[in-house]
């Protein structure tokens, strides 16, 4: 699946330049030209990474970064003409994952984007859970049996549909990895995903309710604007 990147910069020439280089690498891109527009796009679409300018009208990049970090762990690459060390430190302390000074080589930006994406979604610190000798996958008090398509909490069955079980097993066997709705749909339903499809969200909601009722705590985490995961 092509990763989706939001480019936020009030300088349209720079935004278009970044757009061209990222699209040439196979990424899907969208643009926003001020902080308010960026937040509106983030509310309506899922992105895997944000390239974020600092000095913008209506809402600057620092404030956008703070608001995103209140709810989401999506990777953020800040780009700015502010080159002082304290500017970089402030950007990183605000929540950016990396900081690139303008003017920059577009090829360096592409490399940094790919590095952040690998770290966050592919190779990073994600754990892959393995079944035990009896073929059971265990996460604390939760036990998942793939052969019988059943799940138990403290030995008590959690009554799941086959689809709910498929989603649970996918997330549980890839601890820490974020799966978008499209990823989940294609792997569980084995069908092509359509953007207007909210099927995954509905099933995730029902699965959460069942698990939280038995476990008394949240297991599946929403990574705002990106997807879902079970923490490692």
mmCIF file of C-alpha atoms in Angstrom:
data_model
loop_
_atom_site.group_PDB
_atom_site.id
_atom_site.type_symbol
_atom_site.label_atom_id
_atom_site.label_comp_id
_atom_site.label_asym_id
_atom_site.label_seq_id
_atom_site.Cartn_x
_atom_site.Cartn_y
_atom_site.Cartn_z
ATOM 1 C CA UNK A 1 0.000 0.000 0.000
ATOM 2 C CA UNK A 2 1.316 3.457 -0.911
ATOM 3 C CA UNK A 3 2.009 5.567 2.158
ATOM 4 C CA UNK A 4 0.066 8.832 2.368
ATOM 5 C CA UNK A 5 1.910 12.041 3.272
ATOM 6 C CA UNK A 6 0.525 15.472 4.161
ATOM 7 C CA UNK A 7 2.715 18.395 3.062
ATOM 8 C CA UNK A 8 2.031 21.559 5.071
ATOM 9 C CA UNK A 9 3.722 24.738 3.827
ATOM 10 C CA UNK A 10 2.395 28.208 2.955
ATOM 11 C CA UNK A 11 5.053 28.552 0.251
ATOM 12 C CA UNK A 12 3.321 26.795 -2.634
ATOM 13 C CA UNK A 13 6.494 26.520 -4.700
ATOM 14 C CA UNK A 14 8.233 24.596 -1.925
ATOM 15 C CA UNK A 15 5.126 22.491 -1.282
ATOM 16 C CA UNK A 16 4.912 21.627 -4.986
ATOM 17 C CA UNK A 17 8.617 20.761 -5.113
ATOM 18 C CA UNK A 18 8.278 18.391 -2.145
ATOM 19 C CA UNK A 19 5.125 16.983 -3.705
ATOM 20 C CA UNK A 20 6.895 16.155 -6.984
ATOM 21 C CA UNK A 21 9.805 14.367 -5.336
ATOM 22 C CA UNK A 22 7.603 12.318 -2.987
ATOM 23 C CA UNK A 23 5.182 11.325 -5.749
ATOM 24 C CA UNK A 24 8.133 10.238 -7.868
ATOM 25 C CA UNK A 25 8.980 7.819 -5.058
ATOM 26 C CA UNK A 26 5.478 6.341 -5.150
ATOM 27 C CA UNK A 27 3.946 8.182 -2.180
ATOM 28 C CA UNK A 28 0.415 9.557 -2.178
ATOM 29 C CA UNK A 29 0.504 13.239 -1.198
ATOM 30 C CA UNK A 30 -1.888 15.962 -0.138
ATOM 31 C CA UNK A 31 -1.115 19.634 0.527
ATOM 32 C CA UNK A 32 -2.245 22.192 3.095
ATOM 33 C CA UNK A 33 -1.057 25.813 3.086
ATOM 34 C CA UNK A 34 -1.717 26.912 6.647
ATOM 35 C CA UNK A 35 -2.116 25.256 10.032
ATOM 36 C CA UNK A 36 -5.896 25.420 10.115
ATOM 37 C CA UNK A 37 -6.200 23.708 6.741
ATOM 38 C CA UNK A 38 -3.736 21.066 7.917
ATOM 39 C CA UNK A 39 -5.832 20.227 10.984
ATOM 40 C CA UNK A 40 -8.975 20.025 8.846
ATOM 41 C CA UNK A 41 -7.299 17.556 6.479
ATOM 42 C CA UNK A 42 -6.026 15.472 9.394
ATOM 43 C CA UNK A 43 -9.546 15.217 10.794
ATOM 44 C CA UNK A 44 -10.927 13.922 7.506
ATOM 45 C CA UNK A 45 -8.137 11.714 6.130
ATOM 46 C CA UNK A 46 -5.544 9.212 7.278
ATOM 47 C CA UNK A 47 -1.883 10.062 6.739
ATOM 48 C CA UNK A 48 1.254 8.094 7.551
ATOM 49 C CA UNK A 49 3.574 11.109 7.875
ATOM 50 C CA UNK A 50 3.482 14.921 7.897
ATOM 51 C CA UNK A 51 6.049 17.283 6.379
ATOM 52 C CA UNK A 52 5.399 20.404 8.434
ATOM 53 C CA UNK A 53 6.643 23.987 7.961
ATOM 54 C CA UNK A 54 6.884 26.179 11.071
ATOM 55 C CA UNK A 55 6.185 29.753 9.940
ATOM 56 C CA UNK A 56 2.652 29.777 8.514
ATOM 57 C CA UNK A 57 -0.449 31.994 8.749
ATOM 58 C CA UNK A 58 -3.504 31.286 10.940
ATOM 59 C CA UNK A 59 -1.719 28.575 12.959
ATOM 60 C CA UNK A 60 2.024 27.978 12.954
ATOM 61 C CA UNK A 61 3.703 24.595 12.696
ATOM 62 C CA UNK A 62 4.623 24.447 16.381
ATOM 63 C CA UNK A 63 0.973 24.735 17.388
ATOM 64 C CA UNK A 64 -0.067 22.179 14.756
ATOM 65 C CA UNK A 65 2.565 19.788 16.135
ATOM 66 C CA UNK A 66 1.365 20.298 19.732
ATOM 67 C CA UNK A 67 -2.245 19.592 18.788
ATOM 68 C CA UNK A 68 -1.326 16.471 16.850
ATOM 69 C CA UNK A 69 0.782 15.163 19.725
ATOM 70 C CA UNK A 70 -2.171 15.506 22.104
ATOM 71 C CA UNK A 71 -3.745 12.496 20.392
ATOM 72 C CA UNK A 72 -1.445 10.976 17.770
ATOM 73 C CA UNK A 73 1.998 9.466 17.253
ATOM 74 C CA UNK A 74 2.113 10.027 13.476
ATOM 75 C CA UNK A 75 5.699 10.842 12.334
ATOM 76 C CA UNK A 76 6.356 14.552 11.787
ATOM 77 C CA UNK A 77 9.249 15.985 9.761
ATOM 78 C CA UNK A 78 9.575 19.711 10.443
ATOM 79 C CA UNK A 79 11.058 21.932 7.731
ATOM 80 C CA UNK A 80 11.980 25.518 8.514
ATOM 81 C CA UNK A 81 14.229 28.421 7.602
ATOM 82 C CA UNK A 82 15.008 28.720 11.312
ATOM 83 C CA UNK A 83 18.474 27.224 11.533
ATOM 84 C CA UNK A 84 19.540 28.003 15.113
ATOM 85 C CA UNK A 85 20.152 25.048 17.413
ATOM 86 C CA UNK A 86 17.485 26.263 19.843
ATOM 87 C CA UNK A 87 14.918 26.329 17.026
ATOM 88 C CA UNK A 88 15.703 22.708 16.213
ATOM 89 C CA UNK A 89 15.581 21.731 19.883
ATOM 90 C CA UNK A 90 12.230 23.488 20.341
ATOM 91 C CA UNK A 91 10.812 21.726 17.297
ATOM 92 C CA UNK A 92 11.916 18.323 18.543
ATOM 93 C CA UNK A 93 10.724 19.025 22.090
ATOM 94 C CA UNK A 94 7.340 20.061 20.712
ATOM 95 C CA UNK A 95 6.997 16.597 19.214
ATOM 96 C CA UNK A 96 8.651 16.544 15.796
ATOM 97 C CA UNK A 97 10.511 13.359 14.902
ATOM 98 C CA UNK A 98 13.059 15.122 12.684
ATOM 99 C CA UNK A 99 13.994 18.681 11.661
ATOM 100 C CA UNK A 100 15.275 19.828 8.260
ATOM 101 C CA UNK A 101 16.546 23.357 7.604
ATOM 102 C CA UNK A 102 15.552 25.317 4.484
ATOM 103 C CA UNK A 103 16.917 25.504 1.848
ATOM 104 C CA UNK A 104 17.324 21.729 1.671
ATOM 105 C CA UNK A 105 18.190 19.156 -0.943
ATOM 106 C CA UNK A 106 14.896 17.461 -1.935
ATOM 107 C CA UNK A 107 16.718 14.135 -2.128
ATOM 108 C CA UNK A 108 17.709 14.487 1.533
ATOM 109 C CA UNK A 109 14.090 15.141 2.427
ATOM 110 C CA UNK A 110 13.053 11.964 0.621
ATOM 111 C CA UNK A 111 15.676 9.951 2.513
ATOM 112 C CA UNK A 112 14.510 11.366 5.844
ATOM 113 C CA UNK A 113 10.880 10.616 5.010
ATOM 114 C CA UNK A 114 11.702 7.008 4.148
ATOM 115 C CA UNK A 115 13.749 6.619 7.327
ATOM 116 C CA UNK A 116 10.905 7.912 9.506
ATOM 117 C CA UNK A 117 8.400 5.635 7.784
ATOM 118 C CA UNK A 118 10.632 2.570 8.230
ATOM 119 C CA UNK A 119 11.105 3.399 11.879
ATOM 120 C CA UNK A 120 7.400 3.941 12.507
ATOM 121 C CA UNK A 121 5.691 1.266 10.442
ATOM 122 C CA UNK A 122 8.010 -1.392 9.094
ATOM 123 C CA UNK A 123 11.145 -2.223 10.941
ATOM 124 C CA UNK A 124 11.152 0.011 14.038
ATOM 125 C CA UNK A 125 10.782 -1.501 17.493
ATOM 126 C CA UNK A 126 7.704 -3.504 16.669
ATOM 127 C CA UNK A 127 7.382 -6.926 18.222
ATOM 128 C CA UNK A 128 6.045 -9.983 16.460
ATOM 129 C CA UNK A 129 4.258 -12.253 18.875
ATOM 130 C CA UNK A 130 4.662 -16.000 18.384
ATOM 131 C CA UNK A 131 2.318 -18.766 19.490
ATOM 132 C CA UNK A 132 3.536 -20.980 22.344
ATOM 133 C CA UNK A 133 4.097 -24.727 22.074
ATOM 134 C CA UNK A 134 0.355 -25.362 22.193
ATOM 135 C CA UNK A 135 -0.312 -22.894 19.383
ATOM 136 C CA UNK A 136 -1.720 -20.246 21.701
ATOM 137 C CA UNK A 137 -0.963 -16.546 21.412
ATOM 138 C CA UNK A 138 -0.903 -14.852 24.825
ATOM 139 C CA UNK A 139 -0.979 -11.166 25.730
ATOM 140 C CA UNK A 140 -1.111 -10.916 29.507
ATOM 141 C CA UNK A 141 -4.527 -12.233 30.533
ATOM 142 C CA UNK A 142 -5.719 -12.636 26.920
ATOM 143 C CA UNK A 143 -5.237 -16.005 25.198
ATOM 144 C CA UNK A 144 -5.898 -16.403 21.474
ATOM 145 C CA UNK A 145 -6.218 -19.787 19.775
ATOM 146 C CA UNK A 146 -5.947 -19.532 16.010
ATOM 147 C CA UNK A 147 -6.808 -23.172 15.341
ATOM 148 C CA UNK A 148 -10.195 -22.900 17.077
ATOM 149 C CA UNK A 149 -10.776 -19.186 16.377
ATOM 150 C CA UNK A 150 -11.416 -18.515 20.046
ATOM 151 C CA UNK A 151 -10.221 -15.981 22.594
ATOM 152 C CA UNK A 152 -10.290 -16.122 26.391
ATOM 153 C CA UNK A 153 -9.635 -13.677 29.200
ATOM 154 C CA UNK A 154 -8.624 -15.355 32.468
ATOM 155 C CA UNK A 155 -10.038 -18.580 31.015
ATOM 156 C CA UNK A 156 -13.426 -17.048 30.226
ATOM 157 C CA UNK A 157 -14.451 -17.042 26.541
ATOM 158 C CA UNK A 158 -14.852 -13.779 24.640
ATOM 159 C CA UNK A 159 -17.568 -14.330 22.067
ATOM 160 C CA UNK A 160 -16.215 -12.970 18.788
ATOM 161 C CA UNK A 161 -17.415 -13.204 15.216
ATOM 162 C CA UNK A 162 -14.979 -14.682 12.713
ATOM 163 C CA UNK A 163 -14.258 -11.199 11.379
ATOM 164 C CA UNK A 164 -13.628 -9.796 14.845
ATOM 165 C CA UNK A 165 -11.306 -12.699 15.559
ATOM 166 C CA UNK A 166 -9.456 -12.093 12.291
ATOM 167 C CA UNK A 167 -8.842 -8.451 13.222
ATOM 168 C CA UNK A 168 -7.746 -9.382 16.746
ATOM 169 C CA UNK A 169 -5.313 -12.036 15.545
ATOM 170 C CA UNK A 170 -3.820 -9.697 12.938
ATOM 171 C CA UNK A 171 -3.125 -6.968 15.509
ATOM 172 C CA UNK A 172 -2.067 -9.342 18.289
ATOM 173 C CA UNK A 173 0.444 -11.188 16.139
ATOM 174 C CA UNK A 174 2.071 -7.883 15.104
ATOM 175 C CA UNK A 175 2.438 -6.066 18.415
ATOM 176 C CA UNK A 176 3.261 -2.393 18.071
ATOM 177 C CA UNK A 177 2.657 -2.276 14.331
ATOM 178 C CA UNK A 178 0.076 0.220 13.098
ATOM 179 C CA UNK A 179 -2.457 -1.098 10.587
ATOM 180 C CA UNK A 180 -4.590 1.315 8.587
ATOM 181 C CA UNK A 181 -8.232 0.524 7.883
ATOM 182 C CA UNK A 182 -7.174 -0.362 4.346
ATOM 183 C CA UNK A 183 -4.473 -2.752 5.621
ATOM 184 C CA UNK A 184 -6.948 -4.499 7.920
ATOM 185 C CA UNK A 185 -9.673 -4.755 5.304
ATOM 186 C CA UNK A 186 -7.394 -6.212 2.662
ATOM 187 C CA UNK A 187 -5.828 -8.745 5.029
ATOM 188 C CA UNK A 188 -8.999 -9.839 6.849
ATOM 189 C CA UNK A 189 -11.651 -9.472 4.147
ATOM 190 C CA UNK A 190 -9.273 -10.293 1.258
ATOM 191 C CA UNK A 191 -11.062 -7.738 -0.898
ATOM 192 C CA UNK A 192 -10.271 -4.345 -2.430
ATOM 193 C CA UNK A 193 -10.783 -1.456 -0.028
ATOM 194 C CA UNK A 194 -12.826 1.630 -0.923
ATOM 195 C CA UNK A 195 -12.151 4.962 0.810
ATOM 196 C CA UNK A 196 -15.756 5.461 1.915
ATOM 197 C CA UNK A 197 -15.823 2.025 3.556
ATOM 198 C CA UNK A 198 -16.314 2.325 7.342
ATOM 199 C CA UNK A 199 -16.679 -1.427 7.865
ATOM 200 C CA UNK A 200 -13.359 -1.752 9.694
ATOM 201 C CA UNK A 201 -14.191 1.072 12.105
ATOM 202 C CA UNK A 202 -17.507 -0.581 13.025
ATOM 203 C CA UNK A 203 -15.882 -3.969 13.649
ATOM 204 C CA UNK A 204 -13.034 -2.428 15.645
ATOM 205 C CA UNK A 205 -15.596 -0.652 17.834
ATOM 206 C CA UNK A 206 -17.502 -3.874 18.532
ATOM 207 C CA UNK A 207 -14.287 -5.822 19.152
ATOM 208 C CA UNK A 208 -13.089 -3.170 21.597
ATOM 209 C CA UNK A 209 -16.358 -3.247 23.518
ATOM 210 C CA UNK A 210 -16.173 -7.019 23.946
ATOM 211 C CA UNK A 211 -12.527 -7.059 24.994
ATOM 212 C CA UNK A 212 -12.790 -4.105 27.366
ATOM 213 C CA UNK A 213 -15.856 -5.604 29.023
ATOM 214 C CA UNK A 214 -13.831 -8.700 29.917
ATOM 215 C CA UNK A 215 -10.409 -7.131 30.461
ATOM 216 C CA UNK A 216 -11.489 -3.937 32.161
ATOM 217 C CA UNK A 217 -8.989 -1.902 30.141
ATOM 218 C CA UNK A 218 -8.245 -0.787 26.597
ATOM 219 C CA UNK A 219 -6.251 -3.205 24.428
ATOM 220 C CA UNK A 220 -6.541 -1.774 20.906
ATOM 221 C CA UNK A 221 -5.091 1.712 20.503
ATOM 222 C CA UNK A 222 -6.061 4.214 17.822
ATOM 223 C CA UNK A 223 -3.139 6.014 16.211
ATOM 224 C CA UNK A 224 -5.024 9.133 15.187
ATOM 225 C CA UNK A 225 -5.082 9.699 11.450
ATOM 226 C CA UNK A 226 -3.238 6.448 10.743
ATOM 227 C CA UNK A 227 -4.869 3.291 12.081
ATOM 228 C CA UNK A 228 -4.912 0.775 14.920
ATOM 229 C CA UNK A 229 -2.455 -1.280 16.947
ATOM 230 C CA UNK A 230 -1.962 -3.335 20.087
ATOM 231 C CA UNK A 231 0.962 -2.023 22.117
ATOM 232 C CA UNK A 232 4.021 -4.252 22.400
#
